[in-house]
Amino acid sequence: QQQVKQSPQSLIVQKGGISIINCAYENTAFDYFPWYQQFPGKGPALLIAIRPDVSEKKEGRFTISFNKSAKQFSLHIMDSQPGDSATYFCAASGRSNYQLIWGAGTKLIIKP
Amino acid sequence: DAMVIQNPRYQVTQFGKPVTLSCSQTLNHNVMYWYQQKSSQAPKLLFHYYDKDFNNEADTPDNFQSRRPNTSFCFLDIRSPGLGDAAMYLCATSRDIGRNYEQYFGPGTRLTVT
């Protein structure tokens, strides 16, 4: 019940296309859903996060869509650029759990 | 500008030889975390300090210890590294504990065990 399932494991998108990464969770106590971006040889960095009181959050080219009833959330990267090539992790946490529960990660490659 | 600094960036140690990794922060955050990240996997929380209070995750091996002598510094000690301990070790900080507080990660130390 503590798991966050992330898919796909890897993704190749053409430059200018839309990259979509999906996550699903079971624990209804989760109420904070961040996405982290990690470049090779670097630590993860918070990209964007959402709480379940909204169904969508947009920051620049990055959008989180959240479906509370389905217990799913996804990251959409519009107009994907080669510089977006990185590993993306979704995560979740809740009021009673300080720990981030991480998805397995998606390696995204944007082809020029 | 560096906010969470880890040294060294690369560390090679021999099987069974103790090793210490260091982390420092300029953010004056209360909480410091140590994560282990193996290739193509998500970070795994080993332990965290809330100020001087140490909190060990239940499945963290006894081989891993930590020290936080002051607010700015935190150390990860691996008493007897095994081949399975080869990984990237990430330090992170947050202003306080819980989901309202973003975790800021350092660049990591890549540990190789020979």
XYZ file of N, CA and C in Angstrom:
678
model
N 0.825 -1.210 0.000
C 0.000 0.000 0.000
C 0.866 1.269 0.000
N 2.140 1.106 0.359
C 3.030 2.242 0.395
C 3.677 2.505 -0.951
N 3.421 1.666 -1.954
C 4.124 1.792 -3.228
C 3.564 2.903 -4.091
N 4.463 3.419 -4.931
C 4.076 4.297 -6.019
C 4.603 3.634 -7.289
N 3.703 3.328 -8.199
C 4.087 2.629 -9.431
C 4.208 3.630 -10.564
N 5.356 3.609 -11.224
C 5.662 4.581 -12.273
C 5.892 3.883 -13.594
N 5.385 4.487 -14.647
C 5.600 3.940 -15.988
C 5.634 5.076 -17.007
N 6.322 4.899 -18.147
C 7.137 3.743 -18.478
C 8.510 3.814 -17.809
N 9.265 2.776 -17.928
C 10.613 2.742 -17.367
C 11.544 3.641 -18.175
N 11.314 3.692 -19.491
C 12.091 4.560 -20.356
C 11.192 5.087 -21.459
N 11.584 6.228 -22.001
C 10.730 6.916 -22.965
C 11.604 7.714 -23.917
N 11.345 7.542 -25.200
C 12.053 8.329 -26.207
C 11.025 9.173 -26.946
N 11.275 10.477 -26.997
C 10.346 11.430 -27.616
C 11.131 12.318 -28.567
N 10.530 12.644 -29.662
C 11.155 13.574 -30.597
C 11.080 14.993 -30.053
N 12.080 15.766 -30.387
C 12.093 17.186 -29.997
C 10.803 17.852 -30.453
N 10.208 18.608 -29.534
C 8.963 19.295 -29.840
C 7.718 18.502 -29.489
N 7.895 17.230 -29.174
C 6.754 16.377 -28.828
C 6.349 16.500 -27.371
N 5.336 15.742 -27.004
C 4.852 15.743 -25.616
C 5.334 14.467 -24.921
N 5.973 14.632 -23.794
C 6.413 13.487 -22.985
C 5.406 13.285 -21.868
N 4.981 12.056 -21.677
C 3.992 11.761 -20.632
C 4.489 10.607 -19.763
N 4.539 10.845 -18.467
C 4.976 9.828 -17.503
C 3.851 9.663 -16.485
N 3.538 8.431 -16.174
C 2.389 8.138 -15.322
C 2.788 7.499 -14.000
N 2.042 7.829 -12.966
C 2.242 7.209 -11.650
C 0.902 6.850 -11.025
N 0.901 5.795 -10.239
C -0.310 5.360 -9.546
C 0.058 5.008 -8.106
N -0.876 5.233 -7.210
C -0.626 4.954 -5.796
C -1.842 4.263 -5.204
N -1.647 3.670 -4.029
C -2.733 2.970 -3.353
C -3.173 3.669 -2.066
N -2.204 4.269 -1.392
C -2.476 4.814 -0.067
C -3.260 6.123 -0.156
N -4.508 6.096 0.248
C -5.354 7.296 0.148
C -4.927 8.379 1.149
N -4.020 8.060 2.050
C -3.527 9.068 2.990
C -2.470 9.974 2.356
N -1.980 9.599 1.184
C -1.023 10.465 0.501
C -1.721 11.755 0.090
N -1.060 12.879 0.331
C -1.668 14.138 -0.071
C -0.657 15.136 -0.623
N 0.481 14.634 -1.032
C 1.505 15.502 -1.617
C 2.236 14.682 -2.659
N 2.285 15.196 -3.893
C 2.810 14.404 -5.013
C 3.811 15.252 -5.796
N 5.099 15.097 -5.470
C 6.125 15.849 -6.210
C 6.725 15.042 -7.351
N 7.266 15.754 -8.303
C 8.066 15.144 -9.358
C 9.490 15.695 -9.235
N 10.455 14.784 -9.313
C 11.852 15.172 -9.269
C 12.501 14.869 -10.618
N 13.447 15.733 -10.973
C 14.219 15.574 -12.201
C 15.668 15.331 -11.792
N 16.275 14.319 -12.375
C 17.667 14.017 -12.035
C 18.483 13.847 -13.309
N 19.518 14.681 -13.422
C 20.468 14.556 -14.520
C 21.595 13.625 -14.087
N 22.255 12.977 -15.058
C 23.348 12.055 -14.710
C 24.408 12.744 -13.860
N 24.800 12.089 -12.780
C 25.840 12.624 -11.923
C 25.388 13.743 -11.006
N 24.095 14.002 -10.954
C 23.554 15.063 -10.091
C 22.526 14.483 -9.145
N 22.236 15.235 -8.091
C 21.154 14.831 -7.209
C 19.802 15.221 -7.795
N 18.724 14.589 -7.330
C 17.394 14.964 -7.820
C 17.065 16.398 -7.429
N 16.257 17.045 -8.242
C 15.794 18.400 -7.949
C 14.283 18.447 -8.132
N 13.605 19.101 -7.202
C 12.149 19.209 -7.304
C 11.774 19.990 -8.556
N 10.893 19.401 -9.339
C 10.472 20.012 -10.596
C 9.127 20.706 -10.421
N 8.180 19.995 -9.897
C 6.820 20.495 -9.721
C 6.104 19.553 -8.761
N 5.146 20.068 -8.009
C 4.423 19.233 -7.050
C 2.957 19.632 -7.028
N 2.097 18.702 -6.613
C 0.660 18.959 -6.582
C 0.057 18.362 -5.327
N -1.015 18.972 -4.865
C -1.812 18.417 -3.766
C -3.168 18.017 -4.343
N -3.879 17.093 -3.708
C -5.083 16.528 -4.321
C -6.296 17.447 -4.359
N -6.154 18.685 -3.898
C -7.297 19.588 -3.979
C -7.436 20.247 -5.352
N -6.441 20.010 -6.219
C -6.538 20.506 -7.594
C -6.297 19.346 -8.557
N -6.834 19.473 -9.768
C -6.688 18.384 -10.732
C -5.547 18.624 -11.706
N -5.023 19.834 -11.710
C -3.945 20.126 -12.642
C -3.112 21.285 -12.111
N -1.804 21.183 -12.366
C -0.909 22.284 -12.018
C 0.090 22.444 -13.144
N 0.277 23.666 -13.582
C 1.146 23.921 -14.719
C 2.234 24.901 -14.320
N 3.463 24.569 -14.711
C 4.583 25.484 -14.525
C 5.417 25.451 -15.798
N 5.243 26.488 -16.604
C 5.950 26.536 -17.875
C 5.520 25.399 -18.784
N 6.470 24.606 -19.228
C 6.153 23.494 -20.123
C 5.756 22.228 -19.362
N 5.811 22.271 -18.054
C 5.564 21.091 -17.222
C 4.179 21.178 -16.580
N 3.412 20.112 -16.701
C 2.063 20.051 -16.141
C 1.890 18.740 -15.398
N 1.329 18.818 -14.189
C 0.906 17.605 -13.493
C -0.611 17.517 -13.632
N -1.083 16.347 -14.051
C -2.510 16.057 -14.035
C -2.771 15.062 -12.911
N -3.822 15.307 -12.145
C -4.081 14.479 -10.967
C -5.511 13.964 -11.008
N -5.670 12.667 -10.853
C -6.990 12.038 -10.833
C -7.160 11.335 -9.493
N -7.841 12.006 -8.575
C -7.955 11.482 -7.214
C -8.733 10.172 -7.161
N -9.814 10.082 -7.915
C -10.645 8.873 -7.857
C -9.904 7.656 -8.391
N -9.071 7.886 -9.402
C -8.299 6.779 -9.976
C -6.975 6.563 -9.252
N -6.635 7.469 -8.356
C -5.359 7.419 -7.627
C -4.201 7.368 -8.608
N -4.249 8.319 -9.557
C -3.193 8.393 -10.566
C -2.797 9.848 -10.762
N -1.550 10.055 -11.120
C -1.098 11.376 -11.496
C -0.025 11.241 -12.564
N 0.081 12.255 -13.383
C 1.001 12.156 -14.506
C 1.701 13.485 -14.735
N 2.872 13.377 -15.347
C 3.679 14.537 -15.722
C 3.651 14.651 -17.236
N 3.316 15.841 -17.707
C 3.334 16.116 -19.139
C 4.381 17.186 -19.399
N 5.272 16.903 -20.337
C 6.270 17.894 -20.739
C 5.934 18.294 -22.172
N 5.488 19.513 -22.326
C 5.122 20.022 -23.642
C 6.367 20.508 -24.370
N 6.336 20.460 -25.700
C 7.452 20.961 -26.499
C 8.780 20.448 -25.936
N 8.885 19.144 -25.800
C 10.059 18.534 -25.167
C 11.347 18.927 -25.894
N 12.376 19.212 -25.113
C 13.667 19.667 -25.630
C 14.770 18.682 -25.223
N 15.857 18.617 -26.002
C 16.962 17.728 -25.628
C 17.459 17.956 -24.207
N 17.401 19.199 -23.742
C 17.811 19.502 -22.370
C 16.905 18.912 -21.305
N 15.744 18.391 -21.710
C 14.840 17.725 -20.764
C 15.238 16.268 -20.544
N 16.201 15.792 -21.324
C 16.644 14.397 -21.177
C 17.217 14.197 -19.783
N 16.597 13.331 -19.027
C 16.941 13.125 -17.622
C 16.113 11.947 -17.112
N 16.330 11.601 -15.856
C 15.462 10.615 -15.209
C 14.464 11.359 -14.340
N 13.216 10.991 -14.453
C 12.146 11.638 -13.715
C 11.563 10.663 -12.702
N 11.434 11.144 -11.476
C 10.853 10.332 -10.404
C 9.581 11.000 -9.905
N 8.503 10.246 -9.815
C 7.351 10.720 -9.069
C 7.512 10.236 -7.628
N 6.816 10.885 -6.727
C 6.886 10.508 -5.322
C 5.573 10.890 -4.647
N 5.420 10.431 -3.422
C 4.212 10.757 -2.666
C 4.549 10.753 -1.186
N 3.819 11.558 -0.455
C 3.918 11.496 1.004
C 2.603 11.978 1.590
N 2.461 11.763 2.885
C 1.212 12.113 3.540
C 1.446 12.799 4.863
N 0.372 13.192 5.473
C 0.437 13.969 6.711
C 1.220 13.227 7.788
N 1.004 11.912 7.861
C 1.620 11.147 8.948
C 2.934 10.503 8.544
N 3.440 10.842 7.373
C 4.636 10.168 6.887
C 5.574 11.197 6.297
N 6.677 11.460 7.008
C 7.623 12.438 6.503
C 8.376 11.936 5.283
N 8.389 10.608 5.146
C 9.235 10.023 4.120
C 8.568 10.112 2.755
N 9.371 10.439 1.747
C 8.897 10.384 0.376
C 8.886 8.928 -0.085
N 7.790 8.519 -0.665
C 7.697 7.202 -1.299
C 7.916 7.431 -2.789
N 8.989 6.854 -3.313
C 9.422 7.160 -4.672
C 8.913 6.131 -5.670
N 8.597 6.608 -6.869
C 8.417 5.703 -7.998
C 9.781 5.208 -8.465
N 9.768 4.256 -9.380
C 11.009 3.612 -9.826
C 11.815 4.468 -10.788
N 11.201 5.511 -11.337
C 11.931 6.393 -12.243
C 11.655 6.101 -13.711
N 11.724 7.153 -14.513
C 11.592 7.041 -15.968
C 12.754 7.761 -16.616
N 13.486 7.030 -17.430
C 14.590 7.653 -18.158
C 14.041 8.212 -19.458
N 14.081 9.522 -19.584
C 13.525 10.218 -20.741
C 14.656 10.681 -21.656
N 14.531 10.338 -22.915
C 15.489 10.801 -23.927
C 14.718 11.578 -24.979
N 15.159 12.808 -25.216
C 14.546 13.640 -26.247
C 15.486 13.665 -27.448
N 15.006 13.156 -28.562
C 15.838 13.079 -29.772
C 15.735 14.380 -30.551
N 16.899 14.929 -30.968
C 16.892 16.207 -31.710
C 16.176 16.086 -33.051
N 27.134 29.713 -4.420
C 25.736 29.397 -4.660
C 25.392 27.994 -4.202
N 26.394 27.126 -4.092
C 26.118 25.738 -3.718
C 25.422 25.707 -2.372
N 24.325 24.950 -2.267
C 23.540 24.955 -1.058
C 23.772 23.686 -0.243
N 23.873 22.552 -0.939
C 24.177 21.279 -0.285
C 25.426 20.744 -0.982
N 26.482 20.622 -0.215
C 27.790 20.273 -0.759
C 28.190 18.904 -0.239
N 28.636 18.064 -1.138
C 29.073 16.728 -0.723
C 30.518 16.512 -1.151
N 31.274 15.948 -0.226
C 32.676 15.631 -0.500
C 33.020 14.246 0.017
N 33.852 13.523 -0.715
C 34.263 13.843 -2.073
C 33.146 13.515 -3.057
N 33.289 13.858 -4.296
C 32.304 13.492 -5.304
C 32.467 12.023 -5.714
N 33.674 11.542 -5.657
C 33.951 10.143 -5.978
C 34.861 9.580 -4.887
N 34.515 8.395 -4.429
C 35.293 7.754 -3.367
C 35.477 6.288 -3.721
N 36.723 5.859 -3.665
C 37.005 4.442 -3.864
C 37.539 3.893 -2.558
N 36.991 2.799 -2.098
C 37.464 2.170 -0.878
C 37.586 0.672 -1.103
N 38.314 0.055 -0.215
C 38.490 -1.390 -0.322
C 37.433 -2.101 0.503
N 37.124 -3.288 0.117
C 36.182 -4.127 0.848
C 36.584 -4.170 2.319
N 35.658 -3.808 3.203
C 35.912 -3.872 4.634
C 36.627 -2.671 5.222
N 37.074 -1.747 4.401
C 37.806 -0.575 4.923
C 36.846 0.568 5.209
N 36.808 1.037 6.450
C 35.848 2.104 6.787
C 36.009 3.326 5.904
N 34.868 3.953 5.639
C 34.882 5.145 4.804
C 33.878 6.147 5.363
N 34.210 7.425 5.226
C 33.320 8.498 5.685
C 33.042 9.444 4.528
N 31.756 9.728 4.358
C 31.327 10.700 3.358
C 30.801 11.919 4.103
N 31.014 13.093 3.529
C 30.599 14.298 4.243
C 29.609 15.121 3.437
N 28.807 15.860 4.168
C 27.792 16.733 3.594
C 27.783 18.020 4.406
N 27.707 19.139 3.719
C 27.532 20.408 4.412
C 26.465 21.213 3.690
N 25.834 22.115 4.440
C 24.743 22.896 3.859
C 24.875 24.350 4.296
N 24.487 25.224 3.381
C 24.517 26.667 3.665
C 23.105 27.209 3.861
N 22.123 26.310 3.956
C 20.729 26.725 4.021
C 20.228 26.905 5.453
N 21.016 26.451 6.413
C 20.611 26.504 7.824
C 19.316 25.717 8.068
N 19.184 24.615 7.351
C 17.994 23.776 7.507
C 18.114 22.866 8.723
N 16.947 22.589 9.317
C 16.927 21.756 10.511
C 17.157 20.279 10.207
N 16.709 19.848 9.045
C 16.696 18.417 8.755
C 17.750 18.090 7.706
N 18.500 17.022 7.956
C 19.457 16.505 6.978
C 19.213 15.019 6.792
N 19.233 14.585 5.546
C 18.921 13.201 5.183
C 20.109 12.572 4.464
N 20.235 11.270 4.615
C 21.147 10.497 3.774
C 20.336 9.445 3.014
N 20.566 9.434 1.695
C 19.929 8.453 0.818
C 21.013 7.625 0.137
N 20.660 6.399 -0.184
C 21.487 5.557 -1.034
C 20.744 5.372 -2.355
N 21.453 5.590 -3.457
C 20.821 5.392 -4.759
C 21.691 4.475 -5.612
N 21.159 3.322 -5.939
C 21.860 2.405 -6.825
C 21.429 2.667 -8.262
N 22.230 2.165 -9.170
C 22.047 2.466 -10.584
C 20.626 2.160 -11.044
N 20.014 3.141 -11.709
C 18.674 3.001 -12.286
C 17.593 2.733 -11.236
N 17.839 3.145 -10.000
C 16.834 2.982 -8.951
C 16.512 4.320 -8.300
N 15.428 4.348 -7.587
C 15.060 5.539 -6.825
C 15.945 5.660 -5.590
N 16.097 6.854 -5.062
C 16.835 7.007 -3.801
C 16.129 6.263 -2.677
N 16.932 5.711 -1.784
C 16.406 4.970 -0.630
C 16.881 5.675 0.627
N 15.948 6.083 1.465
C 16.296 6.812 2.680
C 16.975 5.881 3.681
N 18.136 6.308 4.144
C 18.872 5.538 5.166
C 18.527 6.054 6.561
N 18.637 7.353 6.767
C 18.306 7.991 8.047
C 18.218 9.486 7.853
N 17.724 10.151 8.903
C 17.723 11.599 8.874
C 17.939 12.145 10.270
N 18.405 13.366 10.326
C 18.543 14.112 11.569
C 17.534 15.244 11.551
N 16.769 15.339 12.619
C 15.992 16.549 12.863
C 16.738 17.281 13.960
N 17.445 18.331 13.583
C 18.368 19.004 14.500
C 19.370 17.960 14.992
N 19.395 17.653 16.275
C 20.348 16.653 16.771
C 19.711 15.278 16.952
N 18.436 15.192 16.690
C 17.736 13.910 16.869
C 17.930 13.023 15.657
N 18.489 11.845 15.911
C 18.800 10.902 14.845
C 17.641 9.935 14.653
N 17.256 9.712 13.408
C 16.163 8.798 13.087
C 16.626 7.813 12.022
N 16.689 6.564 12.433
C 17.182 5.507 11.555
C 16.007 4.795 10.893
N 16.081 4.565 9.594
C 15.036 3.766 8.951
C 15.194 2.311 9.387
N 14.079 1.620 9.489
C 14.079 0.270 10.060
C 14.965 -0.698 9.283
N 15.050 -0.513 7.981
C 15.800 -1.476 7.173
C 17.203 -0.995 6.824
N 17.686 0.033 7.482
C 19.055 0.490 7.242
C 20.022 -0.427 7.983
N 20.997 -1.009 7.275
C 21.926 -1.936 7.939
C 22.744 -1.236 9.024
N 23.108 -2.000 10.039
C 23.918 -1.475 11.143
C 25.282 -0.975 10.669
N 25.693 -1.431 9.533
C 26.979 -1.038 8.941
C 27.033 0.459 8.631
N 25.867 1.087 8.558
C 25.779 2.502 8.243
C 25.502 3.290 9.515
N 26.323 4.317 9.731
C 26.154 5.188 10.883
C 26.207 6.632 10.388
N 25.772 7.529 11.260
C 25.813 8.929 10.868
C 26.135 9.799 12.063
N 26.723 10.940 11.782
C 27.030 11.936 12.814
C 26.645 13.306 12.294
N 26.145 14.130 13.205
C 25.846 15.508 12.838
C 26.407 16.393 13.948
N 27.647 16.832 13.813
C 28.289 17.595 14.881
C 27.719 19.002 15.056
N 27.148 19.553 14.003
C 26.533 20.885 14.090
C 25.481 21.008 12.991
N 24.817 22.148 12.929
C 23.722 22.329 11.969
C 24.184 22.149 10.537
N 25.404 22.561 10.254
C 25.856 22.629 8.864
C 26.393 21.319 8.311
N 26.888 20.455 9.171
C 27.594 19.274 8.687
C 26.915 17.982 9.107
N 27.014 16.999 8.223
C 26.523 15.669 8.536
C 27.435 14.666 7.837
N 27.736 13.573 8.528
C 28.654 12.574 7.989
C 27.962 11.224 7.895
N 28.330 10.479 6.876
C 27.881 9.094 6.725
C 29.108 8.208 6.877
N 29.072 7.333 7.859
C 30.156 6.388 8.083
C 29.698 4.998 7.680
N 30.492 4.360 6.843
C 30.238 2.966 6.492
C 31.356 2.161 7.116
N 31.025 1.368 8.103
C 32.046 0.751 8.961
C 32.837 -0.329 8.234
N 32.161 -1.132 7.465
C 32.831 -2.231 6.765
C 32.157 -2.404 5.406
N 32.557 -1.567 4.450
C 31.861 -1.594 3.156
C 31.956 -2.941 2.457
N 30.825 -3.379 1.952
C 30.795 -4.562 1.113
C 30.571 -4.156 -0.325
N 30.713 -5.124 -1.223
C 30.536 -4.821 -2.649
C 29.137 -4.288 -2.929
N 28.181 -4.740 -2.135
C 26.793 -4.302 -2.318
C 26.531 -2.876 -1.865
N 27.512 -2.270 -1.227
C 27.350 -0.885 -0.770
C 27.802 0.120 -1.818
N 28.319 -0.364 -2.924
C 28.692 0.536 -4.014
C 27.426 1.194 -4.554
N 27.420 2.526 -4.540
C 26.207 3.260 -4.895
C 26.527 4.738 -4.917
N 25.527 5.532 -5.292
C 25.591 6.976 -5.126
C 24.947 7.284 -3.780
N 25.615 8.085 -2.964
C 25.067 8.496 -1.676
C 24.703 9.975 -1.750
N 23.446 10.221 -1.505
C 22.894 11.563 -1.636
C 22.577 12.136 -0.262
N 22.981 13.370 -0.073
C 22.605 14.114 1.122
C 21.508 15.101 0.714
N 20.543 15.291 1.574
C 19.486 16.251 1.294
C 19.167 17.013 2.572
N 18.589 18.189 2.421
C 18.174 18.970 3.586
C 16.768 19.495 3.361
N 16.092 19.803 4.447
C 14.816 20.504 4.364
C 14.686 21.391 5.596
N 13.920 22.442 5.433
C 13.819 23.420 6.523
C 13.179 22.786 7.760
N 12.190 21.947 7.498
C 11.527 21.241 8.593
C 11.088 19.888 8.056
N 10.430 19.108 8.896
C 10.055 17.753 8.500
C 8.645 17.770 7.949
N 8.405 16.878 6.979
C 7.042 16.747 6.478
C 6.892 17.222 5.050
N 5.726 17.023 4.528
C 5.497 17.172 3.091
C 5.421 18.622 2.657
N 5.307 19.544 3.563
C 5.271 20.958 3.177
C 6.656 21.530 2.902
N 7.667 20.735 3.163
C 9.018 21.257 3.108
C 9.826 20.528 2.049
N 10.238 21.277 1.033
C 10.993 20.709 -0.075
C 12.335 20.176 0.401
N 12.730 19.052 -0.156
C 14.050 18.506 0.113
C 15.008 18.975 -0.982
N 16.136 19.502 -0.554
C 17.169 19.972 -1.474
C 18.310 18.959 -1.445
N 18.646 18.454 -2.602
C 19.653 17.400 -2.695
C 21.012 17.959 -3.093
N 22.044 17.331 -2.562
C 23.395 17.590 -3.029
C 23.685 16.791 -4.283
N 24.890 16.948 -4.848
C 25.238 16.272 -6.100
C 25.570 14.795 -5.926
N 25.753 14.389 -4.675
C 26.028 12.976 -4.432
C 27.509 12.648 -4.377
N 27.817 11.547 -3.705
C 29.154 10.945 -3.715
C 29.001 9.542 -4.275
N 29.742 9.273 -5.341
C 29.691 7.923 -5.912
C 30.751 7.072 -5.237
N 30.307 6.044 -4.558
C 31.209 5.148 -3.829
C 31.449 3.881 -4.629
N 32.731 3.584 -4.818
C 33.143 2.328 -5.447
C 33.847 1.483 -4.401
N 33.501 0.216 -4.324
C 34.134 -0.709 -3.375
C 34.883 -1.764 -4.176
N 36.197 -1.851 -3.925
C 37.020 -2.806 -4.693
C 37.396 -4.025 -3.858
